[in-house]
Short mmCIF file of C-alpha atoms and ligand atoms in Angstrom, two decimals:
data_model
loop_
_atom_site.label_atom_id
_atom_site.label_comp_id
_atom_site.label_asym_id
_atom_site.label_seq_id
_atom_site.Cartn_x
_atom_site.Cartn_y
_atom_site.Cartn_z
CA MET U 1 -65.73 44.82 -24.31
CA ALA U 2 -63.75 45.98 -21.41
CA GLY U 3 -66.11 45.34 -18.33
CA GLY U 4 -69.44 46.77 -19.83
CA ARG U 5 -72.68 45.24 -19.92
CA ARG U 6 -72.84 41.96 -22.45
CA GLY U 7 -76.18 42.19 -24.46
CA ARG U 8 -79.06 39.33 -24.13
CA CYS U 9 -79.54 37.05 -26.75
CA THR U 10 -83.73 35.79 -26.57
CA VAL U 11 -84.71 32.96 -29.16
CA VAL U 12 -88.38 33.61 -29.95
CA VAL U 13 -90.40 30.13 -30.19
CA GLY U 14 -93.48 29.35 -31.34
CA CYS U 15 -94.61 26.77 -29.27
CA GLN U 16 -98.11 25.35 -30.82
CA TRP U 17 -98.48 24.63 -34.70
CA GLY U 18 -97.43 28.28 -36.05
CA ASP U 19 -99.33 31.53 -36.07
CA GLU U 20 -99.14 32.02 -32.33
CA GLY U 21 -97.89 35.50 -33.21
CA LYS U 22 -94.28 35.47 -32.87
CA GLY U 23 -94.29 38.54 -35.38
CA LYS U 24 -96.30 40.62 -33.07
CA ILE U 25 -94.22 39.52 -30.07
CA VAL U 26 -91.00 40.46 -31.90
CA ASP U 27 -92.41 44.13 -33.25
CA VAL U 28 -92.74 44.79 -29.45
CA LEU U 29 -89.21 43.56 -28.47
CA ALA U 30 -87.45 44.57 -31.08
CA ALA U 31 -87.70 48.46 -29.93
CA ASP U 32 -85.13 47.33 -27.48
CA VAL U 33 -82.80 45.44 -29.37
CA GLN U 34 -79.73 46.08 -32.08
CA VAL U 35 -80.22 42.68 -34.46
CA VAL U 36 -82.87 40.57 -35.42
CA ALA U 37 -82.36 37.07 -36.97
CA ARG U 38 -84.24 34.06 -38.72
CA TYR U 39 -82.74 31.26 -38.30
CA GLN U 40 -84.96 28.55 -40.61
CA GLY U 41 -87.95 28.13 -42.54
CA GLY U 42 -88.29 30.43 -45.69
CA ALA U 43 -91.29 32.00 -47.38
CA ASN U 44 -93.71 29.90 -45.62
CA ALA U 45 -93.68 31.74 -42.72
CA GLY U 46 -96.07 34.52 -42.63
CA HIS U 47 -95.62 37.34 -39.38
CA THR U 48 -98.61 39.76 -39.71
CA VAL U 49 -97.63 43.00 -37.56
CA HIS U 50 -99.74 46.12 -37.20
CA VAL U 51 -98.16 49.56 -36.69
CA GLY U 52 -100.67 52.06 -36.21
CA ASP U 53 -103.29 51.40 -39.24
CA ASP U 54 -100.79 49.65 -41.17
CA GLU U 55 -100.60 45.90 -41.75
CA PHE U 56 -97.33 44.24 -43.18
CA VAL U 57 -97.30 40.53 -43.61
CA LEU U 58 -93.25 39.51 -43.27
CA HIS U 59 -92.73 35.97 -44.95
CA GLN U 60 -88.96 36.21 -44.92
CA ILE U 61 -87.53 39.56 -43.45
CA PRO U 62 -87.27 39.49 -40.26
CA SER U 63 -90.24 41.24 -37.66
CA GLY U 64 -87.81 43.91 -36.80
CA ILE U 65 -87.95 45.68 -39.86
CA LEU U 66 -90.57 47.86 -38.77
CA HIS U 67 -88.22 49.75 -36.84
CA ASP U 68 -85.80 52.12 -38.42
CA GLY U 69 -82.47 51.17 -38.30
CA LYS U 70 -82.61 47.73 -36.20
CA ARG U 71 -80.54 44.82 -38.13
CA CYS U 72 -82.50 41.98 -39.67
CA LEU U 73 -80.39 39.09 -40.81
CA LEU U 74 -81.24 35.84 -42.82
CA GLY U 75 -79.37 33.18 -41.14
CA ASN U 76 -77.46 29.94 -42.74
CA GLY U 77 -80.93 27.83 -41.76
CA VAL U 78 -83.03 30.13 -44.24
CA VAL U 79 -83.66 28.44 -47.25
CA LEU U 80 -83.88 31.49 -49.02
CA ASP U 81 -86.80 32.21 -51.60
CA VAL U 82 -84.90 34.76 -53.91
CA VAL U 83 -87.65 35.96 -56.02
CA GLN U 84 -89.83 36.17 -53.22
CA PHE U 85 -87.31 37.78 -51.04
CA PHE U 86 -87.10 40.93 -53.32
CA GLU U 87 -90.84 41.36 -53.60
CA GLU U 88 -91.10 41.34 -50.08
CA HIS U 89 -87.81 43.75 -49.97
CA ASP U 90 -89.36 46.23 -52.61
CA ALA U 91 -92.60 45.93 -51.08
CA LEU U 92 -91.42 47.41 -48.17
CA VAL U 93 -89.44 49.79 -49.97
CA ALA U 94 -92.22 50.99 -51.59
CA ARG U 95 -94.36 51.75 -48.66
CA GLY U 96 -91.52 53.89 -47.38
CA LEU U 97 -89.25 52.03 -44.79
CA ARG U 98 -85.39 53.05 -45.19
CA MET U 99 -83.79 49.19 -45.94
CA GLY U 100 -80.37 50.48 -46.84
CA GLY U 101 -77.88 48.45 -45.19
CA ARG U 102 -80.12 47.03 -42.74
CA VAL U 103 -80.97 43.46 -44.24
CA GLY U 104 -78.23 40.64 -44.53
CA VAL U 105 -77.96 37.51 -45.48
CA SER U 106 -75.93 34.29 -44.71
CA GLY U 107 -73.72 33.20 -47.63
CA ARG U 108 -74.15 30.19 -45.94
CA ALA U 109 -78.12 30.42 -46.76
CA HIS U 110 -79.57 27.84 -49.43
CA VAL U 111 -81.01 29.24 -52.02
CA LEU U 112 -84.79 28.36 -53.03
CA LEU U 113 -85.28 28.33 -56.77
CA PRO U 114 -88.84 28.56 -58.72
CA TYR U 115 -88.40 24.71 -59.11
CA HIS U 116 -88.87 23.95 -55.55
CA ARG U 117 -91.95 25.81 -55.42
CA ALA U 118 -93.17 23.84 -58.59
CA LEU U 119 -92.11 20.18 -56.75
CA ASP U 120 -94.26 20.90 -53.53
CA ARG U 121 -96.93 21.69 -55.15
CA ALA U 122 -96.57 18.58 -57.93
CA ARG U 123 -95.93 16.67 -55.07
CA GLU U 124 -98.96 17.68 -53.11
CA ALA U 125 -101.29 17.56 -56.14
CA ALA U 126 -100.34 13.80 -56.79
CA ALA U 127 -100.18 12.63 -52.81
CA THR U 128 -103.03 10.22 -51.88
CA ALA U 129 -101.45 11.05 -47.98
CA LYS U 130 -101.36 15.12 -47.89
CA ILE U 131 -99.58 17.22 -45.50
CA GLY U 132 -100.78 20.41 -46.44
CA THR U 133 -97.83 22.25 -47.22
CA THR U 134 -97.71 25.93 -47.84
CA GLY U 135 -96.39 25.31 -51.35
CA ARG U 136 -93.43 27.37 -51.08
CA GLY U 137 -90.77 24.64 -51.97
CA ILE U 138 -89.66 24.17 -48.43
CA GLY U 139 -89.34 20.60 -48.27
CA PRO U 140 -87.60 20.00 -51.57
CA ALA U 141 -85.29 22.90 -50.97
CA TYR U 142 -83.89 21.01 -48.00
CA GLU U 143 -83.46 17.66 -49.31
CA ASP U 144 -81.05 19.58 -51.69
CA LYS U 145 -79.47 21.30 -48.73
CA VAL U 146 -79.41 17.58 -47.13
CA GLY U 147 -78.30 15.97 -50.10
CA ARG U 148 -75.51 18.15 -50.71
CA ARG U 149 -76.53 19.54 -53.50
CA GLY U 150 -78.00 22.81 -53.09
CA LEU U 151 -76.76 26.24 -54.13
CA ARG U 152 -75.90 28.57 -51.36
CA VAL U 153 -76.04 32.73 -51.02
CA GLY U 154 -71.98 32.57 -51.17
CA ASP U 155 -71.64 30.32 -54.53
CA LEU U 156 -73.70 32.99 -56.31
CA ALA U 157 -70.18 35.27 -56.62
CA ASP U 158 -68.63 32.63 -59.04
CA ALA U 159 -71.05 32.41 -62.16
CA SER U 160 -69.07 29.86 -64.29
CA GLY U 161 -69.55 28.00 -61.16
CA VAL U 162 -73.24 28.73 -60.83
CA GLU U 163 -73.45 27.75 -64.76
CA ARG U 164 -72.06 24.60 -64.29
CA TRP U 165 -73.96 23.78 -61.27
CA LEU U 166 -76.94 24.86 -63.39
CA ALA U 167 -76.48 22.03 -65.73
CA GLY U 168 -77.09 19.30 -63.06
CA ALA U 169 -79.92 20.78 -61.09
CA LEU U 170 -81.93 21.64 -64.13
CA THR U 171 -82.00 18.46 -65.79
CA ARG U 172 -82.66 16.66 -62.02
CA ALA U 173 -85.66 18.91 -61.72
CA GLN U 174 -86.87 18.57 -64.90
CA ASP U 175 -86.79 14.86 -64.76
CA LEU U 176 -88.80 15.04 -60.99
CA LEU U 177 -90.97 17.31 -62.86
CA GLU U 178 -91.82 15.40 -65.55
CA ALA U 179 -92.34 12.36 -63.42
CA LEU U 180 -95.02 14.39 -62.05
CA GLY U 181 -96.79 14.83 -64.83
CA GLN U 182 -96.06 18.82 -64.97
CA ASP U 183 -95.12 20.95 -68.05
CA VAL U 184 -91.10 21.57 -67.81
CA SER U 185 -91.11 24.17 -70.77
CA GLN U 186 -90.64 27.44 -68.77
CA VAL U 187 -88.55 25.87 -65.84
CA GLU U 188 -84.75 26.80 -67.17
CA ARG U 189 -86.33 30.28 -67.95
CA GLU U 190 -87.82 30.89 -64.42
CA THR U 191 -84.65 29.39 -62.77
CA ARG U 192 -82.51 31.43 -65.22
CA GLU U 193 -84.46 34.74 -64.47
CA ALA U 194 -84.57 33.82 -60.57
CA LEU U 195 -80.76 33.81 -60.73
CA ALA U 196 -80.31 36.88 -62.15
CA LEU U 197 -81.34 38.14 -58.96
CA GLY U 198 -77.89 36.49 -57.66
CA ALA U 199 -75.92 39.39 -57.68
CA ARG U 200 -78.17 41.30 -56.07
CA LEU U 201 -78.67 38.60 -53.39
CA HIS U 202 -75.10 38.21 -53.04
CA GLY U 203 -74.33 41.65 -52.09
CA LEU U 204 -76.45 41.65 -49.08
CA SER U 205 -74.27 38.41 -47.48
CA THR U 206 -72.64 38.51 -44.35
CA GLU U 207 -71.32 37.13 -41.12
CA VAL U 208 -74.26 36.59 -39.61
CA GLY U 209 -73.01 34.38 -36.31
CA SER U 210 -70.23 37.07 -36.25
CA GLU U 211 -72.64 40.11 -36.25
CA ILE U 212 -74.68 38.73 -33.79
CA LEU U 213 -71.76 37.79 -31.47
CA THR U 214 -70.14 41.21 -32.06
CA ALA U 215 -73.35 42.79 -31.24
CA LEU U 216 -73.78 41.04 -28.19
CA SER U 217 -70.15 41.79 -26.55
CA SER U 218 -70.26 45.37 -27.30
CA GLY U 219 -73.66 45.31 -25.05
CA LYS U 220 -76.71 45.43 -27.75
CA ASP U 221 -79.57 42.75 -27.55
CA VAL U 222 -80.23 40.41 -30.11
CA LEU U 223 -83.58 38.71 -30.49
CA LEU U 224 -83.57 35.18 -32.77
CA GLU U 225 -87.19 34.78 -34.42
CA GLY U 226 -88.31 31.58 -35.26
CA ALA U 227 -90.57 30.40 -37.59
CA GLN U 228 -93.45 27.85 -37.59
CA GLY U 229 -94.09 26.15 -34.32
CA THR U 230 -92.67 23.51 -32.35
CA LEU U 231 -95.20 20.92 -33.25
CA LEU U 232 -94.37 21.60 -36.87
CA ASP U 233 -90.78 20.65 -35.85
CA LEU U 234 -88.99 18.13 -38.09
CA ASP U 235 -87.88 16.35 -34.91
CA GLN U 236 -90.18 17.29 -32.15
CA GLY U 237 -93.48 17.91 -34.00
CA THR U 238 -96.48 15.64 -35.02
CA TYR U 239 -94.14 13.94 -37.77
CA PRO U 240 -94.82 13.47 -41.06
CA PHE U 241 -97.30 16.49 -40.36
CA VAL U 242 -94.39 18.76 -40.01
CA THR U 243 -91.90 21.32 -42.02
CA SER U 244 -88.80 20.12 -43.22
CA SER U 245 -86.37 22.16 -40.78
CA ASN U 246 -85.78 22.70 -36.49
CA THR U 247 -88.10 25.15 -35.65
CA THR U 248 -87.48 24.89 -31.80
CA ALA U 249 -84.89 26.90 -29.86
CA ALA U 250 -82.04 24.19 -30.41
CA GLY U 251 -81.95 25.04 -34.38
CA ALA U 252 -81.55 29.07 -33.24
CA PRO U 253 -77.91 28.58 -32.95
CA VAL U 254 -77.07 26.33 -35.37
CA GLY U 255 -79.20 28.21 -37.79
CA VAL U 256 -76.81 31.78 -37.44
CA GLY U 257 -73.90 30.28 -36.98
CA ILE U 258 -73.43 30.51 -32.93
CA GLY U 259 -72.69 28.58 -29.87
CA PRO U 260 -75.85 27.45 -27.25
CA THR U 261 -73.99 29.10 -24.62
CA ALA U 262 -74.58 32.59 -26.39
CA ILE U 263 -78.18 32.06 -25.81
CA ASP U 264 -79.50 33.62 -22.61
CA ASP U 265 -83.50 33.30 -22.73
CA VAL U 266 -85.71 31.52 -24.66
CA LEU U 267 -89.42 32.98 -24.84
CA GLY U 268 -92.28 31.13 -25.79
CA VAL U 269 -95.16 32.06 -27.74
CA LEU U 270 -98.49 30.22 -27.16
CA LYS U 271 -102.25 31.68 -28.32
CA ALA U 272 -104.60 31.59 -25.26
CA TYR U 273 -106.21 28.50 -27.52
CA THR U 274 -104.73 26.46 -30.34
CA THR U 275 -104.68 26.79 -34.32
CA ARG U 276 -103.14 24.40 -36.89
CA VAL U 277 -103.04 25.15 -40.56
CA GLY U 278 -102.77 22.08 -42.65
CA GLU U 279 -102.94 18.54 -42.38
CA GLY U 280 -102.17 16.32 -39.09
CA PRO U 281 -103.25 16.02 -36.08
CA LEU U 282 -105.32 18.70 -33.21
CA PRO U 283 -105.96 16.99 -30.36
CA THR U 284 -108.13 19.80 -28.86
CA ALA U 285 -110.05 20.58 -31.79
CA PHE U 286 -113.10 22.39 -31.44
CA PRO U 287 -116.62 20.73 -32.32
CA ALA U 288 -117.42 22.55 -35.63
CA GLU U 289 -119.90 25.48 -34.30
CA LEU U 290 -117.28 26.57 -31.53
CA ASP U 291 -114.21 26.38 -34.54
CA GLU U 292 -116.39 28.50 -36.66
CA GLN U 293 -117.00 31.37 -34.17
CA VAL U 294 -113.02 31.50 -32.43
CA ARG U 295 -111.95 31.20 -35.80
CA GLU U 296 -114.18 34.64 -37.08
CA TRP U 297 -113.43 36.50 -33.26
CA GLY U 298 -109.76 35.48 -33.88
CA GLY U 299 -109.41 36.47 -37.68
CA GLU U 300 -107.68 32.75 -37.81
CA TYR U 301 -107.07 32.78 -41.92
CA GLY U 302 -103.32 31.68 -43.12
CA ALA U 303 -100.73 34.65 -43.05
CA THR U 304 -99.37 32.81 -46.55
CA THR U 305 -101.74 31.05 -47.75
CA GLY U 306 -105.21 32.39 -46.90
CA ARG U 307 -106.43 28.80 -45.98
CA PRO U 308 -108.97 28.71 -42.71
CA ARG U 309 -107.08 27.77 -39.80
CA ARG U 310 -108.82 25.06 -37.47
CA CYS U 311 -109.29 26.28 -33.59
CA GLY U 312 -109.45 24.44 -30.23
CA TRP U 313 -108.80 24.54 -26.39
CA PHE U 314 -105.45 25.49 -25.28
CA ASP U 315 -103.23 22.21 -25.47
CA GLY U 316 -101.04 22.13 -21.41
CA VAL U 317 -99.64 18.63 -22.68
CA VAL U 318 -98.44 20.54 -25.98
CA ALA U 319 -97.22 23.82 -24.19
CA ARG U 320 -95.25 21.50 -21.59
CA HIS U 321 -93.87 19.57 -24.57
CA ALA U 322 -92.55 22.69 -26.10
CA ALA U 323 -91.02 24.26 -22.63
CA ARG U 324 -89.01 21.08 -22.47
CA VAL U 325 -87.60 20.61 -25.95
CA ASN U 326 -86.98 24.38 -26.18
CA GLY U 327 -85.87 25.18 -22.26
CA LEU U 328 -88.59 28.16 -22.28
CA THR U 329 -87.65 30.43 -19.92
CA GLY U 330 -90.46 32.85 -19.90
CA LEU U 331 -93.85 32.65 -22.08
CA ALA U 332 -95.66 35.54 -24.22
CA ILE U 333 -99.52 34.54 -24.06
CA THR U 334 -101.44 35.83 -27.15
CA LYS U 335 -104.72 36.54 -28.29
CA LEU U 336 -105.92 36.59 -25.06
CA ASP U 337 -108.93 38.80 -26.20
CA VAL U 338 -110.25 36.20 -28.73
CA LEU U 339 -111.68 34.68 -25.64
CA ASP U 340 -113.48 37.38 -24.13
CA GLN U 341 -117.26 36.29 -25.06
CA LEU U 342 -117.00 32.53 -23.74
CA PRO U 343 -118.92 32.12 -20.82
CA GLU U 344 -116.71 28.59 -20.15
CA ILE U 345 -113.27 27.93 -21.09
CA GLN U 346 -111.37 24.75 -21.63
CA ILE U 347 -107.19 23.30 -20.81
CA ALA U 348 -106.13 19.85 -21.82
CA VAL U 349 -104.15 18.94 -19.01
CA GLY U 350 -103.48 15.34 -20.21
CA TYR U 351 -104.08 13.16 -22.68
CA ARG U 352 -106.16 9.55 -22.67
CA THR U 353 -104.41 7.07 -25.75
CA GLN U 354 -104.51 3.40 -26.74
CA GLY U 355 -101.49 3.04 -24.56
CA GLY U 356 -103.20 4.49 -21.05
CA GLN U 357 -103.22 7.86 -19.46
CA THR U 358 -100.44 10.64 -20.12
CA GLU U 359 -99.37 13.92 -19.28
CA PHE U 360 -96.49 13.64 -22.37
CA PHE U 361 -96.75 14.54 -25.87
CA PRO U 362 -97.10 11.28 -27.65
CA ASP U 363 -95.11 10.05 -30.84
CA ALA U 364 -97.09 8.94 -33.78
CA ALA U 365 -97.26 5.15 -32.30
CA CYS U 366 -99.98 6.20 -29.78
CA GLY U 367 -102.13 6.76 -32.71
CA TYR U 368 -102.71 10.60 -33.04
CA ASP U 369 -106.28 9.78 -33.83
CA SER U 370 -106.94 8.12 -30.64
CA ILE U 371 -105.98 11.13 -28.38
CA GLU U 372 -108.70 12.00 -26.19
CA PRO U 373 -107.99 14.97 -24.09
CA VAL U 374 -107.95 15.39 -20.46
CA TYR U 375 -110.12 18.77 -19.51
CA GLU U 376 -110.24 21.10 -16.89
CA THR U 377 -113.06 23.78 -17.11
CA LEU U 378 -112.39 27.22 -16.12
CA PRO U 379 -115.30 30.61 -15.71
CA GLY U 380 -114.85 32.84 -18.47
CA TRP U 381 -114.64 36.74 -18.17
CA MET U 382 -117.05 37.72 -20.45
CA THR U 383 -115.81 41.47 -20.83
CA SER U 384 -113.01 42.98 -22.78
CA THR U 385 -109.49 42.72 -22.13
CA ALA U 386 -108.39 44.76 -24.63
CA GLU U 387 -107.68 47.91 -22.65
CA ALA U 388 -105.65 46.15 -20.09
CA ARG U 389 -102.18 46.92 -19.61
CA THR U 390 -101.35 45.61 -16.58
CA LEU U 391 -102.41 42.08 -14.86
CA GLU U 392 -104.53 43.99 -12.85
CA ASP U 393 -106.41 45.61 -15.02
CA LEU U 394 -107.52 42.39 -15.90
CA PRO U 395 -111.04 40.44 -14.91
CA ARG U 396 -110.46 38.18 -12.29
CA ASN U 397 -111.10 35.40 -14.03
CA ALA U 398 -108.46 36.16 -17.21
CA ARG U 399 -106.09 36.28 -14.34
CA GLY U 400 -107.08 33.28 -12.91
CA TYR U 401 -107.26 31.52 -16.67
CA LEU U 402 -103.45 32.59 -16.85
CA SER U 403 -102.65 31.51 -13.81
CA ARG U 404 -103.33 27.94 -14.60
CA LEU U 405 -101.88 28.23 -17.53
CA GLN U 406 -99.17 28.94 -16.00
CA ASP U 407 -99.22 26.29 -13.64
CA VAL U 408 -99.60 23.80 -16.15
CA VAL U 409 -96.86 25.03 -18.77
CA GLY U 410 -94.38 25.36 -15.79
CA VAL U 411 -93.10 28.57 -17.07
CA PRO U 412 -93.30 32.04 -16.16
CA ILE U 413 -95.55 34.41 -18.16
CA ARG U 414 -93.78 37.32 -19.34
CA MET U 415 -96.41 39.00 -21.82
CA VAL U 416 -99.69 39.06 -22.57
CA SER U 417 -101.36 40.27 -25.46
CA VAL U 418 -104.51 41.40 -26.32
CA GLY U 419 -104.90 42.65 -29.70
CA THR U 420 -103.10 43.15 -32.67
CA ARG U 421 -101.60 46.81 -32.10
CA ARG U 422 -98.35 47.19 -30.36
CA SER U 423 -99.97 49.13 -27.40
CA GLU U 424 -102.27 46.32 -26.70
CA ILE U 425 -99.72 44.23 -24.61
CA ILE U 426 -99.25 43.48 -20.88
CA ARG U 427 -95.58 43.10 -19.76
CA VAL U 428 -95.22 40.87 -16.39
P1 LIG G 501 -96.92 34.27 -36.54
O1 LIG G 501 -96.79 33.57 -37.76
O2 LIG G 501 -96.52 33.69 -35.50
O3 LIG G 501 -96.52 35.60 -36.63
O4 LIG G 501 -98.57 34.65 -36.31
P2 LIG G 501 -99.36 35.10 -37.48
O5 LIG G 501 -99.11 36.52 -37.53
O6 LIG G 501 -99.39 34.08 -38.88
O7 LIG G 501 -101.61 35.16 -36.80
C1 LIG G 501 -101.36 36.00 -35.73
C2 LIG G 501 -102.60 36.91 -36.06
O8 LIG G 501 -103.16 37.18 -34.67
C3 LIG G 501 -102.21 38.08 -36.77
O9 LIG G 501 -102.85 38.27 -37.73
C4 LIG G 501 -101.85 39.08 -35.69
O10 LIG G 501 -101.80 40.33 -36.35
C5 LIG G 501 -103.09 38.50 -34.69
N1 LIG G 501 -102.54 39.11 -33.29
C6 LIG G 501 -101.36 38.52 -32.58
N2 LIG G 501 -101.60 39.38 -31.33
C7 LIG G 501 -103.05 39.14 -30.95
C8 LIG G 501 -103.45 39.45 -29.75
O11 LIG G 501 -102.99 39.76 -28.97
N3 LIG G 501 -104.99 39.50 -29.94
C9 LIG G 501 -105.72 39.30 -31.49
N4 LIG G 501 -107.14 39.51 -31.20
N5 LIG G 501 -104.86 39.21 -32.15
C10 LIG G 501 -103.35 39.19 -32.49
P1 LIG G 502 -95.38 31.03 -39.14
O1 LIG G 502 -94.05 31.74 -39.24
C1 LIG G 502 -98.49 27.41 -39.79
C2 LIG G 502 -97.56 24.28 -41.74
C3 LIG G 502 -98.06 23.99 -43.38
C4 LIG G 502 -98.05 22.64 -43.35
C5 LIG G 502 -96.74 22.13 -42.35
C6 LIG G 502 -95.66 21.69 -43.98
O2 LIG G 502 -96.80 31.45 -39.59
O3 LIG G 502 -95.82 30.70 -37.93
P2 LIG G 502 -94.57 23.69 -45.51
O4 LIG G 502 -94.76 24.76 -46.30
O5 LIG G 502 -93.56 24.01 -44.31
O6 LIG G 502 -93.76 22.07 -45.80
O7 LIG G 502 -95.66 22.70 -44.67
O8 LIG G 502 -96.59 23.20 -41.45
N1 LIG G 502 -96.80 25.53 -42.33
C7 LIG G 502 -97.30 26.60 -41.33
N2 LIG G 502 -98.19 26.57 -40.63
N3 LIG G 502 -97.76 28.49 -39.61
C8 LIG G 502 -96.59 28.50 -40.53
O9 LIG G 502 -95.60 29.92 -40.31
C9 LIG G 502 -96.31 27.63 -41.49
N4 LIG G 502 -94.97 27.43 -41.99
C10 LIG G 502 -95.71 25.86 -42.30
O10 LIG G 502 -99.56 24.30 -43.29
O11 LIG G 502 -99.03 21.94 -42.29
MG1 LIG G 503 -97.88 33.16 -39.53
#
């Protein structure tokens, strides 16, 4: 690029336990970028985006797909469920989206097969200490990747190589499933049906990292779309109640195949309160009545599994942890409107634990169950915020709440979302 502007590369990362509204934020930002890429996870994600009166729930295809002409990539860090991928792809085509030439997948991405899903579900059913997974096969697929026995998109070009690989993979999967008391009579058929999509998938393969770097050097902006959230990160989250990938911003360059110096901004998405689906600690959980009330106001049911999400107050300890481990440069606060009717709102600013008072998110050694949040109470605003398009449009107490969140997290707010629609957004 001779002297022209270099594009900006922004990671959009969830900063709680997932479902922060990453899909909506990526959709809004995608209007101004050329490429959107997923860097980890798989069909465990459920990113809901509203365009006019239409609702789309995206699981593997990046949320940029709803803007015509944007290139959408799945990086090497993704575990790609080939059956679900084409179901999702073809459903979008059926709804009128022009998909041709717009979706690319890394040849280094691992292929997730039906037996990974079966294993995930059988293990959860048998476990006494459950994780509450989405049942999408994520853990078993990443185990095969790390165990160096996985199948990658690039391998699909060699049919006889796949056949040789399959002999070992099927035996292993069947043995594991049988040990869990599962019927394995359909495993080979289902696996072969999935692999029959291999040539179609391989036809979409591309050098994801190179595409991103080329876009940036020709002045085009790029978004790297996180799935799940910081507290579900394999290393930085509430282990073992986490997913099996690095969801945090550092996972982004690894998961698309670029260097960390190519990243310009890290936008952390935080709900104005907290939710969690699946097992594991949620220190700021609401009492039962408020939990139900906020779940209804916020529509807090899992986009992938339909499970009710547990709800709680905004957790400043979690948010500061996310700011640190992601190197956040800005915040997008979502679902402010869900708090419109509350007379008082609490923010956790610290924790009391067995080991004393702390402002840092502890590891399991403190005993997650012993955490007692230290709250500050702020006045609510008892007015609708859905129509606000600038900070000045917001009621004074809503501005006060946002200002306190920003101080507690120590990162500037760049966007505030006040509804599901594209237009329901405040840019700061
Ligand atoms: P993601 O997984 O992070 O993309 O989040 P989900 O899509 O799973 O969950 C967020 C839900 O909140 C979706 O149903 C969105 O349509 C909705 N949503 C996003 N932003 C807002 C907002 O500002 N206000 C309201 N009321 N809903 C929102
Ligand atoms: P998005 O991208 C919320 C949770 C599961 C479970 C744990 C492990 O929509 O924010 P897994 O199936 O990954 O092995 O499950 O992680 N989980 C999510 N929770 N949003 C998600 O994705 C999630 N993906 C996984 O509920 O607790
Ligand atoms: Mg979700």
